[in-house]
Amino acid sequence: MNDTPKTYFIKTFGCQMNVYDSQRMQDTLAAQGYAAADGPDNADLILLNTCHIREKAAEKVYSEVGRLRKLQASRRAAGADMRIAVAGCVAQAEGEEIISRAPAVDLVLGPQSYHRLPSLLARVAAGEKVVETEFPVEDKFAALPAATDRQVRARGATAFLTVQEGCDKFCTFCVVPYTRGAEFSRPAGEIVAEARRLAASGVREITLLGQNVNAYHGEGPDGREWNLARLLRELAGIEGVARLRYTTSHPCDMDDDLIAAHGEMPELMPYLHLPVQSGSDRILAVMNRRHTRDLYLDLVARIRAACPHIALSSDFIVGFPGESDADFAQTMDLVEQVGFAQAFSFKYSARPGTPAATMPDQVPEPLQAERLAALQALLRRQQADFGESLVGRRFVVLFEREGRKPGQLVGRSPYLQPVVVDAPAALMGTLARVEVTAAGPNSLLATLPPGATGDAMARAAQHPALAG
Ligand code: SAH
Ligand code: SF4
Ligand code: F3S
């Protein structure tokens, strides 16, 4: 070992929980004396944080490792070294198989073992090939080191915070219950402490994460079980926290308390990602979604009654095994009825080991592609209509990055759209009230009305209903 700091490079695939996990691994490596490399070429450790949700996820990881292997060989030829680690959901799903197929990989670690990274890396340094895909009993989150003030500030004014992990729902198409394990809620006190640290380091918006975030039921500091609404109310009281979001929710876990919170809490942004997957009861049943089309529509009506201006988003799968033209028509009809501000839609992809993978009547790819195109055209139109409906409106944005052109900042609307504004750089990381002047397909343009830049005023006017 020499004295120069070891360097690492993390490449993250998949969902926001992987983004959060990668940050926690960065914090862990920093605490071990590692420094961030600016690219894979000069890193002593490369960590791929992988996703297994759709398509040839594992194949992509193998081809990525294939490219890294060449880099590893040239670094070794130059007298340096490079270790390759594979983390995330492909690591959990494939385990040992990764090292037998890709011997360049030194470490395979599943999502529940990230707090063991230092001891695992020590074993790798001693020349061992290590595979860790257990589901340990200890609280991983409590065992991971906290981010330092500098690390949080470097990540900006918006932050992710995982509050719940894993899933017990077992939708027949989905790998998550196998890769992330059983549903687990972090204790509320731990989450509140983490949120306080984030806020103290300049974070203004926190997005609570979980595969089933609205199933949250952690132990509160009062010894009682807290639901997500209770947790959100607590977090809203933290000095500096101006905006709260949460994702992803399951329709069956959308309780009355949480619906009421959307009508009552100005800090809770009026945006809800609520995956429905299909509009056909027959397909929803085979998917084991545990809800019907009517339950979803009724839920949407109740949420809109509590918070009339809420923007809804969803996930859809087309071409699930056995999906007929009539089933697909039901999905299109549901989309027409609800009107989504934004949505993600995918062709069904058979995942090894899930029940749907071996169901009869797999839908041929060309038909899947045709249905996806029709659905996406409708969703795009709804998204554009929603954007158009905001032109002329005023609301508060939180500036989180620089725009493409000099003098521009980009913030998020309450409805999560990027909003591009000509604004002084000093407003980065602050809230400001803006007026929307135009809507593009994926973002809005807005201006800063003269004199309307005060962060405190903006906070008071945060709720679009109050923003005029
Ligand atoms: N926990 C969330 C979503 C998890 S995965 C929920 O319950 O909705 C994110 C999205 O990926 C899912 O909503 C689904 O639309 C999509 N997805 C999951 N498995 C898939 C598969 N096998 N094929 C295609 N899309 C899939
Ligand atoms: Fe997957 Fe269904 Fe669980 Fe969502 S609820 S993570 S889609 S099994
Ligand atoms: Fe992918 Fe795992 Fe997230 S499969 S979507 S990284 S939970």
Short mmCIF file of C-alpha atoms and ligand atoms in Angstrom, two decimals:
data_model
loop_
_atom_site.label_atom_id
_atom_site.label_comp_id
_atom_site.label_asym_id
_atom_site.label_seq_id
_atom_site.Cartn_x
_atom_site.Cartn_y
_atom_site.Cartn_z
CA MET A 1 0.00 0.00 0.00
CA ASN A 2 1.31 3.48 -0.79
CA ASP A 3 0.35 6.74 0.95
CA THR A 4 -1.60 8.44 -1.83
CA PRO A 5 -5.34 8.20 -1.28
CA LYS A 6 -7.10 5.38 -3.07
CA THR A 7 -9.62 6.55 -5.62
CA TYR A 8 -13.04 5.23 -6.55
CA PHE A 9 -15.57 5.65 -9.32
CA ILE A 10 -19.22 4.60 -8.97
CA LYS A 11 -21.54 4.11 -11.93
CA THR A 12 -25.20 3.94 -10.97
CA PHE A 13 -28.04 2.33 -12.92
CA GLY A 14 -31.74 1.98 -12.08
CA CYS A 15 -33.99 3.69 -9.61
CA GLN A 16 -33.58 6.56 -7.15
CA MET A 17 -32.94 4.08 -4.34
CA ASN A 18 -29.79 3.08 -6.16
CA VAL A 19 -28.80 6.76 -6.39
CA TYR A 20 -29.26 7.06 -2.63
CA ASP A 21 -27.39 3.79 -2.00
CA SER A 22 -24.50 4.97 -4.18
CA GLN A 23 -24.28 8.14 -2.10
CA ARG A 24 -24.16 6.11 1.09
CA MET A 25 -21.39 3.95 -0.41
CA GLN A 26 -19.52 7.14 -1.40
CA ASP A 27 -19.83 8.33 2.21
CA THR A 28 -18.52 4.96 3.38
CA LEU A 29 -15.55 5.05 1.01
CA ALA A 30 -14.78 8.67 1.94
CA ALA A 31 -14.71 7.66 5.61
CA GLN A 32 -12.18 4.97 4.61
CA GLY A 33 -9.87 7.58 3.05
CA TYR A 34 -10.91 7.06 -0.58
CA ALA A 35 -11.13 10.07 -2.89
CA ALA A 36 -13.52 10.38 -5.85
CA ALA A 37 -11.88 9.82 -9.25
CA ASP A 38 -13.11 11.97 -12.12
CA GLY A 39 -13.67 8.95 -14.36
CA PRO A 40 -13.15 5.19 -14.53
CA ASP A 41 -9.73 5.51 -16.20
CA ASN A 42 -7.87 6.55 -13.08
CA ALA A 43 -9.84 4.78 -10.35
CA ASP A 44 -8.39 2.12 -8.05
CA LEU A 45 -11.90 0.84 -7.35
CA ILE A 46 -14.80 0.77 -9.79
CA LEU A 47 -18.21 0.01 -8.41
CA LEU A 48 -21.17 -0.72 -10.65
CA ASN A 49 -24.47 -0.24 -8.81
CA THR A 50 -26.82 -2.24 -10.99
CA CYS A 51 -30.55 -2.62 -11.74
CA HIS A 52 -32.36 -5.84 -12.67
CA ILE A 53 -35.84 -4.52 -13.35
CA ARG A 54 -36.17 -4.94 -17.11
CA GLU A 55 -34.66 -6.41 -20.24
CA LYS A 56 -31.18 -7.73 -20.55
CA ALA A 57 -30.01 -6.09 -17.32
CA ALA A 58 -27.50 -8.79 -16.46
CA GLU A 59 -26.11 -8.84 -20.03
CA LYS A 60 -25.52 -5.10 -19.85
CA VAL A 61 -23.50 -5.57 -16.67
CA TYR A 62 -21.38 -8.27 -18.29
CA SER A 63 -20.61 -6.10 -21.30
CA GLU A 64 -19.77 -3.16 -19.00
CA VAL A 65 -17.40 -5.41 -17.05
CA GLY A 66 -15.93 -6.58 -20.38
CA ARG A 67 -14.98 -2.97 -21.16
CA LEU A 68 -13.58 -2.41 -17.66
CA ARG A 69 -11.50 -5.58 -17.90
CA LYS A 70 -9.43 -3.97 -20.67
CA LEU A 71 -8.91 -0.88 -18.52
CA GLN A 72 -7.93 -3.13 -15.62
CA ALA A 73 -5.37 -4.93 -17.79
CA SER A 74 -3.78 -1.70 -19.02
CA ARG A 75 -3.61 -0.27 -15.49
CA ARG A 76 -1.98 -3.45 -14.28
CA ALA A 77 0.50 -3.34 -17.16
CA ALA A 78 1.38 0.20 -16.00
CA GLY A 79 2.05 -1.03 -12.45
CA ALA A 80 -1.22 0.24 -10.92
CA ASP A 81 -4.26 -1.82 -9.99
CA MET A 82 -8.00 -1.61 -10.39
CA ARG A 83 -10.58 -3.58 -8.45
CA ILE A 84 -14.05 -4.11 -9.85
CA ALA A 85 -17.11 -4.44 -7.61
CA VAL A 86 -20.68 -5.18 -8.70
CA ALA A 87 -23.40 -4.04 -6.30
CA GLY A 88 -27.17 -3.61 -6.59
CA CYS A 89 -29.98 -5.79 -7.80
CA VAL A 90 -28.08 -7.72 -10.50
CA ALA A 91 -25.47 -8.60 -7.85
CA GLN A 92 -28.23 -9.91 -5.60
CA ALA A 93 -29.91 -11.86 -8.40
CA GLU A 94 -26.79 -13.35 -9.99
CA GLY A 95 -24.43 -13.75 -7.01
CA GLU A 96 -21.54 -16.19 -7.63
CA GLU A 97 -22.47 -16.44 -11.29
CA ILE A 98 -20.98 -12.97 -11.86
CA ILE A 99 -17.49 -14.01 -10.78
CA SER A 100 -17.61 -17.27 -12.72
CA ARG A 101 -18.71 -15.49 -15.89
CA ALA A 102 -16.60 -12.37 -15.38
CA PRO A 103 -13.44 -13.25 -13.41
CA ALA A 104 -12.27 -9.61 -13.61
CA VAL A 105 -14.85 -8.86 -10.90
CA ASP A 106 -13.39 -8.92 -7.37
CA LEU A 107 -16.46 -8.22 -5.25
CA VAL A 108 -20.19 -8.92 -5.63
CA LEU A 109 -22.36 -7.30 -2.99
CA GLY A 110 -26.15 -7.27 -2.63
CA PRO A 111 -28.11 -4.18 -1.53
CA GLN A 112 -28.42 -5.34 2.07
CA SER A 113 -24.64 -5.56 2.62
CA TYR A 114 -23.45 -2.04 1.87
CA HIS A 115 -22.53 -1.32 5.48
CA ARG A 116 -20.06 -4.23 5.23
CA LEU A 117 -18.18 -2.60 2.36
CA PRO A 118 -15.00 -1.74 4.37
CA SER A 119 -14.48 -5.28 5.66
CA LEU A 120 -15.34 -6.77 2.26
CA LEU A 121 -12.82 -4.49 0.55
CA ALA A 122 -10.18 -5.51 3.10
CA ARG A 123 -10.73 -9.12 2.07
CA VAL A 124 -10.46 -8.14 -1.60
CA ALA A 125 -7.20 -6.30 -0.85
CA ALA A 126 -5.88 -9.51 0.67
CA GLY A 127 -6.46 -11.23 -2.66
CA GLU A 128 -9.83 -12.88 -2.07
CA LYS A 129 -12.78 -12.94 -4.51
CA VAL A 130 -15.80 -12.03 -2.36
CA VAL A 131 -19.54 -12.62 -2.86
CA GLU A 132 -21.89 -11.21 -0.21
CA THR A 133 -25.59 -11.62 -0.93
CA GLU A 134 -26.94 -12.42 2.53
CA PHE A 135 -29.85 -10.52 4.05
CA PRO A 136 -28.21 -9.60 7.38
CA VAL A 137 -30.39 -8.87 10.41
CA GLU A 138 -28.67 -5.65 11.50
CA ASP A 139 -30.00 -2.23 10.41
CA LYS A 140 -27.84 -1.42 7.40
CA PHE A 141 -28.81 2.24 7.42
CA ALA A 142 -27.87 2.74 11.05
CA ALA A 143 -24.53 1.04 10.41
CA LEU A 144 -23.61 3.21 7.41
CA PRO A 145 -21.62 6.38 8.18
CA ALA A 146 -23.49 9.69 7.80
CA ALA A 147 -22.57 12.07 5.01
CA THR A 148 -20.40 14.99 6.10
CA ASP A 149 -21.60 18.59 5.77
CA ARG A 150 -19.29 19.02 2.77
CA GLN A 151 -20.63 15.94 1.02
CA VAL A 152 -24.25 17.04 1.49
CA ARG A 153 -23.51 20.58 0.27
CA ALA A 154 -21.77 19.21 -2.82
CA ARG A 155 -24.98 17.33 -3.70
CA GLY A 156 -27.12 20.47 -3.67
CA ALA A 157 -30.40 21.63 -2.20
CA THR A 158 -32.46 18.54 -2.98
CA ALA A 159 -31.78 15.17 -1.40
CA PHE A 160 -33.06 11.61 -1.37
CA LEU A 161 -33.68 9.83 1.90
CA THR A 162 -34.59 6.14 1.91
CA VAL A 163 -37.17 5.42 4.62
CA GLN A 164 -38.43 2.01 3.54
CA GLU A 165 -36.91 -0.79 1.56
CA GLY A 166 -37.99 -4.11 0.09
CA CYS A 167 -41.41 -5.36 -0.87
CA ASP A 168 -43.84 -8.06 0.23
CA LYS A 169 -46.32 -7.56 -2.62
CA PHE A 170 -44.92 -10.03 -5.17
CA CYS A 171 -46.44 -8.66 -8.34
CA THR A 172 -45.92 -11.56 -10.73
CA PHE A 173 -43.68 -9.58 -13.14
CA CYS A 174 -41.35 -7.99 -10.60
CA VAL A 175 -37.88 -8.87 -9.26
CA VAL A 176 -37.83 -6.37 -6.40
CA PRO A 177 -39.10 -8.71 -3.64
CA TYR A 178 -36.24 -11.08 -4.54
CA THR A 179 -33.47 -8.51 -4.98
CA ARG A 180 -34.34 -6.17 -2.11
CA GLY A 181 -35.92 -8.65 0.28
CA ALA A 182 -38.79 -8.24 2.71
CA GLU A 183 -40.36 -4.90 3.44
CA PHE A 184 -38.51 -2.96 6.13
CA SER A 185 -39.21 0.49 7.58
CA ARG A 186 -36.40 2.47 9.19
CA PRO A 187 -37.13 3.79 12.69
CA ALA A 188 -38.63 7.29 12.47
CA GLY A 189 -36.09 8.81 14.87
CA GLU A 190 -33.22 7.76 12.61
CA ILE A 191 -34.94 9.34 9.59
CA VAL A 192 -35.70 12.59 11.43
CA ALA A 193 -32.07 12.83 12.56
CA GLU A 194 -30.84 12.29 9.00
CA ALA A 195 -33.29 14.91 7.68
CA ARG A 196 -32.10 17.42 10.31
CA ARG A 197 -28.51 16.89 9.21
CA LEU A 198 -29.49 17.38 5.57
CA ALA A 199 -31.39 20.59 6.37
CA ALA A 200 -28.50 21.91 8.47
CA SER A 201 -26.27 21.46 5.40
CA GLY A 202 -28.51 23.48 3.09
CA VAL A 203 -30.99 20.90 1.81
CA ARG A 204 -34.41 22.47 1.17
CA GLU A 205 -36.25 19.58 -0.46
CA ILE A 206 -36.24 15.95 0.65
CA THR A 207 -37.67 13.08 -1.37
CA LEU A 208 -38.47 10.09 0.81
CA LEU A 209 -37.76 6.85 -0.99
CA GLY A 210 -39.00 3.29 -0.77
CA GLN A 211 -40.07 0.55 -3.17
CA ASN A 212 -43.38 0.84 -1.33
CA VAL A 213 -42.82 4.11 0.43
CA ASN A 214 -46.44 4.63 1.46
CA ALA A 215 -46.43 1.26 3.25
CA TYR A 216 -44.01 2.94 5.69
CA HIS A 217 -44.72 1.86 9.27
CA GLY A 218 -41.62 2.59 11.32
CA GLU A 219 -41.29 2.78 15.06
CA GLY A 220 -41.63 6.37 16.26
CA PRO A 221 -39.55 7.94 19.06
CA ASP A 222 -42.78 7.80 21.12
CA GLY A 223 -42.75 4.00 20.87
CA ARG A 224 -45.79 4.02 18.57
CA GLU A 225 -45.92 2.95 14.97
CA TRP A 226 -45.75 5.93 12.60
CA ASN A 227 -47.27 5.88 9.13
CA LEU A 228 -45.93 7.95 6.26
CA ALA A 229 -48.29 10.87 6.92
CA ARG A 230 -47.08 11.07 10.55
CA LEU A 231 -43.47 10.99 9.41
CA LEU A 232 -44.05 13.68 6.78
CA ARG A 233 -45.69 15.96 9.35
CA GLU A 234 -42.67 15.59 11.63
CA LEU A 235 -40.20 16.30 8.82
CA ALA A 236 -42.17 19.38 7.73
CA GLY A 237 -41.42 20.90 11.16
CA ILE A 238 -37.66 20.81 10.64
CA GLU A 239 -36.12 24.27 10.19
CA GLY A 240 -35.04 24.71 6.56
CA VAL A 241 -37.15 21.90 5.07
CA ALA A 242 -39.39 23.65 2.57
CA ARG A 243 -40.50 20.81 0.33
CA LEU A 244 -41.25 17.13 0.77
CA ARG A 245 -41.93 14.44 -1.80
CA TYR A 246 -42.13 10.66 -1.65
CA THR A 247 -41.90 7.85 -4.16
CA THR A 248 -42.92 5.09 -5.09
CA SER A 249 -46.38 4.40 -3.78
CA HIS A 250 -48.64 1.38 -4.16
CA PRO A 251 -52.37 2.11 -4.61
CA CYS A 252 -53.33 -0.32 -1.81
CA ASP A 253 -51.20 1.56 0.75
CA MET A 254 -52.62 5.03 0.05
CA ASP A 255 -54.37 5.55 3.41
CA ASP A 256 -56.78 8.33 4.42
CA ASP A 257 -54.15 10.04 6.54
CA LEU A 258 -51.78 10.40 3.62
CA ILE A 259 -54.55 11.62 1.33
CA ALA A 260 -55.53 14.21 3.96
CA ALA A 261 -51.89 15.30 4.28
CA HIS A 262 -51.94 16.31 0.61
CA GLY A 263 -54.76 18.72 1.35
CA GLU A 264 -53.23 20.12 4.52
CA MET A 265 -49.45 20.32 4.28
CA PRO A 266 -48.00 23.19 2.20
CA GLU A 267 -44.59 21.49 2.35
CA LEU A 268 -45.91 18.33 0.69
CA MET A 269 -45.61 18.93 -3.03
CA PRO A 270 -48.79 18.44 -5.08
CA TYR A 271 -47.41 15.58 -7.14
CA LEU A 272 -47.99 11.87 -6.71
CA HIS A 273 -46.41 8.97 -8.56
CA LEU A 274 -48.96 6.18 -8.27
CA PRO A 275 -48.22 3.21 -10.54
CA VAL A 276 -51.28 1.41 -11.90
CA GLN A 277 -49.57 -0.87 -14.50
CA SER A 278 -52.79 -1.77 -16.36
CA GLY A 279 -56.41 -0.63 -16.72
CA SER A 280 -57.78 -4.16 -17.12
CA ASP A 281 -59.08 -5.98 -14.05
CA ARG A 282 -58.26 -9.32 -15.62
CA ILE A 283 -54.61 -8.36 -16.17
CA LEU A 284 -54.35 -6.62 -12.77
CA ALA A 285 -55.47 -9.90 -11.16
CA VAL A 286 -52.90 -12.00 -13.06
CA MET A 287 -50.27 -9.40 -12.16
CA ASN A 288 -51.25 -9.91 -8.50
CA ARG A 289 -51.58 -6.16 -8.10
CA ARG A 290 -54.23 -6.62 -5.36
CA HIS A 291 -56.29 -3.68 -6.67
CA THR A 292 -58.89 -3.23 -9.36
CA ARG A 293 -59.38 -0.53 -11.93
CA ASP A 294 -62.26 0.91 -9.90
CA LEU A 295 -60.22 1.00 -6.72
CA TYR A 296 -57.59 3.04 -8.57
CA LEU A 297 -60.14 5.42 -10.11
CA ASP A 298 -61.87 5.88 -6.76
CA LEU A 299 -58.52 6.57 -5.12
CA VAL A 300 -57.69 9.21 -7.73
CA ALA A 301 -61.07 10.86 -7.08
CA ARG A 302 -60.45 10.94 -3.33
CA ILE A 303 -56.92 12.31 -3.75
CA ARG A 304 -58.20 15.03 -6.07
CA ALA A 305 -60.99 15.88 -3.66
CA ALA A 306 -58.36 16.45 -0.94
CA CYS A 307 -55.92 18.30 -3.22
CA PRO A 308 -57.62 19.49 -6.42
CA HIS A 309 -54.47 20.76 -8.17
CA ILE A 310 -52.40 17.60 -7.58
CA ALA A 311 -50.48 16.27 -10.60
CA LEU A 312 -50.56 12.51 -11.05
CA SER A 313 -47.93 10.28 -12.55
CA SER A 314 -47.90 6.53 -13.10
CA ASP A 315 -46.13 3.44 -14.44
CA PHE A 316 -47.60 1.16 -17.11
CA ILE A 317 -46.64 -2.25 -18.46
CA VAL A 318 -47.96 -3.17 -21.90
CA GLY A 319 -47.96 -6.64 -23.42
CA PHE A 320 -48.16 -8.54 -20.14
CA PRO A 321 -48.75 -12.27 -20.83
CA GLY A 322 -52.32 -12.83 -22.00
CA GLU A 323 -53.05 -9.10 -22.59
CA SER A 324 -55.68 -8.89 -25.34
CA ASP A 325 -56.64 -5.91 -27.49
CA ALA A 326 -59.64 -5.42 -25.18
CA ASP A 327 -57.40 -5.42 -22.08
CA PHE A 328 -55.11 -2.85 -23.68
CA ALA A 329 -58.12 -0.72 -24.64
CA GLN A 330 -59.02 -0.67 -20.94
CA THR A 331 -55.58 0.75 -20.15
CA MET A 332 -56.01 3.48 -22.76
CA ASP A 333 -59.45 4.23 -21.36
CA LEU A 334 -58.11 4.52 -17.81
CA VAL A 335 -55.46 6.97 -18.99
CA GLU A 336 -58.15 9.06 -20.73
CA GLN A 337 -60.25 9.05 -17.57
CA VAL A 338 -57.47 10.03 -15.16
CA GLY A 339 -55.36 12.45 -17.21
CA PHE A 340 -51.72 12.11 -16.14
CA ALA A 341 -49.21 14.93 -15.88
CA GLN A 342 -46.35 12.52 -16.52
CA ALA A 343 -45.83 8.76 -16.79
CA PHE A 344 -43.41 5.93 -17.46
CA SER A 345 -44.44 3.04 -19.70
CA PHE A 346 -42.64 -0.15 -20.57
CA LYS A 347 -42.97 -3.29 -22.64
CA TYR A 348 -43.39 -6.27 -20.38
CA SER A 349 -40.02 -7.96 -19.96
CA ALA A 350 -39.86 -11.53 -18.67
CA ARG A 351 -37.64 -11.65 -15.59
CA PRO A 352 -36.07 -15.00 -14.74
CA GLY A 353 -37.50 -16.50 -11.57
CA THR A 354 -40.74 -14.46 -11.53
CA PRO A 355 -44.11 -16.22 -12.00
CA ALA A 356 -45.08 -14.23 -15.10
CA ALA A 357 -41.96 -15.35 -16.98
CA THR A 358 -43.43 -18.82 -17.47
CA MET A 359 -47.06 -17.80 -18.02
CA PRO A 360 -48.67 -18.88 -21.29
CA ASP A 361 -49.62 -16.39 -24.04
CA GLN A 362 -46.52 -14.22 -23.95
CA VAL A 363 -47.28 -11.26 -26.21
CA PRO A 364 -45.04 -11.04 -29.30
CA GLU A 365 -42.61 -8.10 -29.34
CA PRO A 366 -44.05 -6.32 -32.42
CA LEU A 367 -47.49 -6.18 -30.79
CA GLN A 368 -45.95 -4.95 -27.53
CA ALA A 369 -44.14 -2.22 -29.49
CA GLU A 370 -47.35 -1.19 -31.26
CA ARG A 371 -49.27 -0.89 -27.98
CA LEU A 372 -46.43 0.97 -26.31
CA ALA A 373 -46.32 3.50 -29.14
CA ALA A 374 -50.07 4.12 -28.88
CA LEU A 375 -49.95 4.50 -25.10
CA GLN A 376 -46.91 6.77 -25.19
CA ALA A 377 -48.53 9.02 -27.81
CA LEU A 378 -51.52 9.47 -25.51
CA LEU A 379 -49.36 10.06 -22.42
CA ARG A 380 -47.19 12.56 -24.29
CA ARG A 381 -50.28 14.47 -25.34
CA GLN A 382 -51.52 14.58 -21.75
CA GLN A 383 -48.11 15.73 -20.53
CA ALA A 384 -48.05 18.51 -23.13
CA ASP A 385 -51.61 19.58 -22.21
CA PHE A 386 -50.61 19.72 -18.57
CA GLY A 387 -47.55 21.86 -19.37
CA GLU A 388 -49.68 24.21 -21.51
CA SER A 389 -52.21 24.58 -18.69
CA LEU A 390 -49.49 26.10 -16.51
CA VAL A 391 -48.52 28.92 -18.89
CA GLY A 392 -49.26 32.25 -17.18
CA ARG A 393 -49.30 30.67 -13.73
CA ARG A 394 -47.02 31.67 -10.87
CA PHE A 395 -45.48 29.17 -8.51
CA VAL A 396 -42.37 28.52 -6.50
CA VAL A 397 -39.36 26.68 -7.87
CA LEU A 398 -36.28 25.42 -6.08
CA PHE A 399 -33.21 26.16 -8.19
CA GLU A 400 -31.05 23.06 -8.33
CA ARG A 401 -28.71 23.31 -11.31
CA GLU A 402 -27.30 25.63 -13.95
CA GLY A 403 -29.08 25.82 -17.29
CA ARG A 404 -27.55 25.07 -20.64
CA LYS A 405 -27.13 28.76 -21.49
CA PRO A 406 -25.11 31.17 -19.32
CA GLY A 407 -27.29 33.10 -16.88
CA GLN A 408 -29.90 30.36 -16.66
CA LEU A 409 -30.87 28.33 -13.64
CA VAL A 410 -33.09 25.26 -13.65
CA GLY A 411 -35.47 24.52 -10.81
CA ARG A 412 -38.32 22.09 -10.28
CA SER A 413 -41.93 23.14 -10.30
CA PRO A 414 -44.13 21.84 -7.48
CA TYR A 415 -45.21 19.26 -10.11
CA LEU A 416 -41.61 18.12 -10.63
CA GLN A 417 -41.14 19.60 -14.10
CA PRO A 418 -37.79 21.25 -14.84
CA VAL A 419 -38.30 25.03 -15.11
CA VAL A 420 -35.69 27.08 -16.98
CA VAL A 421 -35.33 30.68 -15.76
CA ASP A 422 -32.93 33.58 -16.45
CA ALA A 423 -31.81 34.12 -12.88
CA PRO A 424 -28.75 35.29 -10.94
CA ALA A 425 -26.39 32.49 -9.90
CA ALA A 426 -26.80 33.59 -6.27
CA LEU A 427 -30.30 32.07 -6.30
CA MET A 428 -28.93 28.54 -6.72
CA GLY A 429 -30.26 26.33 -3.93
CA THR A 430 -32.99 28.79 -2.99
CA LEU A 431 -36.73 29.00 -3.60
CA ALA A 432 -38.17 31.69 -5.82
CA ARG A 433 -41.55 32.54 -7.21
CA VAL A 434 -41.60 32.54 -10.99
CA GLU A 435 -44.11 33.09 -13.75
CA VAL A 436 -44.41 30.47 -16.49
CA THR A 437 -44.08 31.92 -19.99
CA ALA A 438 -43.95 28.83 -22.21
CA ALA A 439 -44.18 25.05 -22.08
CA GLY A 440 -41.93 22.64 -23.98
CA PRO A 441 -42.40 18.87 -24.19
CA ASN A 442 -40.32 18.14 -21.09
CA SER A 443 -39.77 21.46 -19.35
CA LEU A 444 -41.22 24.91 -18.73
CA LEU A 445 -39.78 28.37 -19.34
CA ALA A 446 -40.39 31.04 -16.71
CA THR A 447 -39.34 34.50 -15.65
CA LEU A 448 -38.58 36.00 -12.29
CA PRO A 449 -41.07 38.80 -11.62
CA PRO A 450 -39.11 41.87 -10.42
CA GLY A 451 -38.52 41.90 -6.68
CA ALA A 452 -40.12 38.51 -6.13
CA THR A 453 -37.00 36.59 -5.24
CA GLY A 454 -37.07 36.52 -1.45
CA ASP A 455 -36.67 32.99 -0.20
CA ALA A 456 -38.73 33.56 2.94
CA MET A 457 -41.59 35.11 0.98
CA ALA A 458 -41.42 32.27 -1.48
CA ARG A 459 -41.69 29.76 1.30
CA ALA A 460 -44.83 31.40 2.59
CA ALA A 461 -46.27 31.29 -0.91
CA GLN A 462 -45.01 27.79 -1.60
CA HIS A 463 -48.40 26.20 -1.97
CA PRO A 464 -49.64 26.77 -5.52
CA ALA A 465 -53.08 27.42 -4.10
CA LEU A 466 -51.59 30.37 -2.20
CA ALA A 467 -49.23 31.47 -4.96
CA GLY A 468 -51.89 33.22 -7.05
N1 SAH B 1 -42.57 -0.36 -6.38
C1 SAH B 1 -43.08 0.25 -7.50
C2 SAH B 1 -42.30 0.09 -8.78
C3 SAH B 1 -41.11 -0.77 -8.88
S1 SAH B 1 -40.35 -1.01 -10.41
C4 SAH B 1 -44.52 -0.19 -7.69
O1 SAH B 1 -45.01 -0.99 -6.98
O2 SAH B 1 -45.15 0.26 -8.60
C5 SAH B 1 -40.73 0.37 -11.42
C6 SAH B 1 -41.59 0.04 -12.58
O3 SAH B 1 -40.94 -0.84 -13.48
C7 SAH B 1 -42.88 -0.69 -12.22
O4 SAH B 1 -43.86 0.17 -11.76
C8 SAH B 1 -43.24 -1.33 -13.54
O5 SAH B 1 -44.04 -0.50 -14.32
C9 SAH B 1 -41.90 -1.54 -14.22
N2 SAH B 1 -41.56 -2.96 -14.24
C10 SAH B 1 -41.27 -3.76 -13.19
N3 SAH B 1 -41.05 -5.02 -13.61
C11 SAH B 1 -41.20 -5.02 -14.95
C12 SAH B 1 -41.12 -6.02 -15.96
N4 SAH B 1 -40.84 -7.28 -15.66
N5 SAH B 1 -41.32 -5.65 -17.25
C13 SAH B 1 -41.62 -4.36 -17.56
N6 SAH B 1 -41.71 -3.38 -16.66
C14 SAH B 1 -41.51 -3.70 -15.36
FE1 SF4 B 2 -42.51 -4.79 -7.59
FE2 SF4 B 2 -45.11 -4.92 -7.15
FE3 SF4 B 2 -43.43 -4.65 -5.11
FE4 SF4 B 2 -43.81 -2.63 -6.79
S1 SF4 B 2 -45.35 -3.55 -5.44
S2 SF4 B 2 -41.86 -3.38 -6.02
S3 SF4 B 2 -44.09 -3.66 -8.74
S4 SF4 B 2 -43.59 -6.41 -6.44
FE1 F3S B 3 -33.73 -1.67 -10.37
FE2 F3S B 3 -33.37 -2.72 -8.02
FE3 F3S B 3 -34.28 -0.28 -8.22
S1 F3S B 3 -34.09 -3.77 -9.80
S2 F3S B 3 -35.45 -0.38 -10.08
S3 F3S B 3 -32.31 -0.97 -8.84
S4 F3S B 3 -34.87 -1.77 -6.72
#
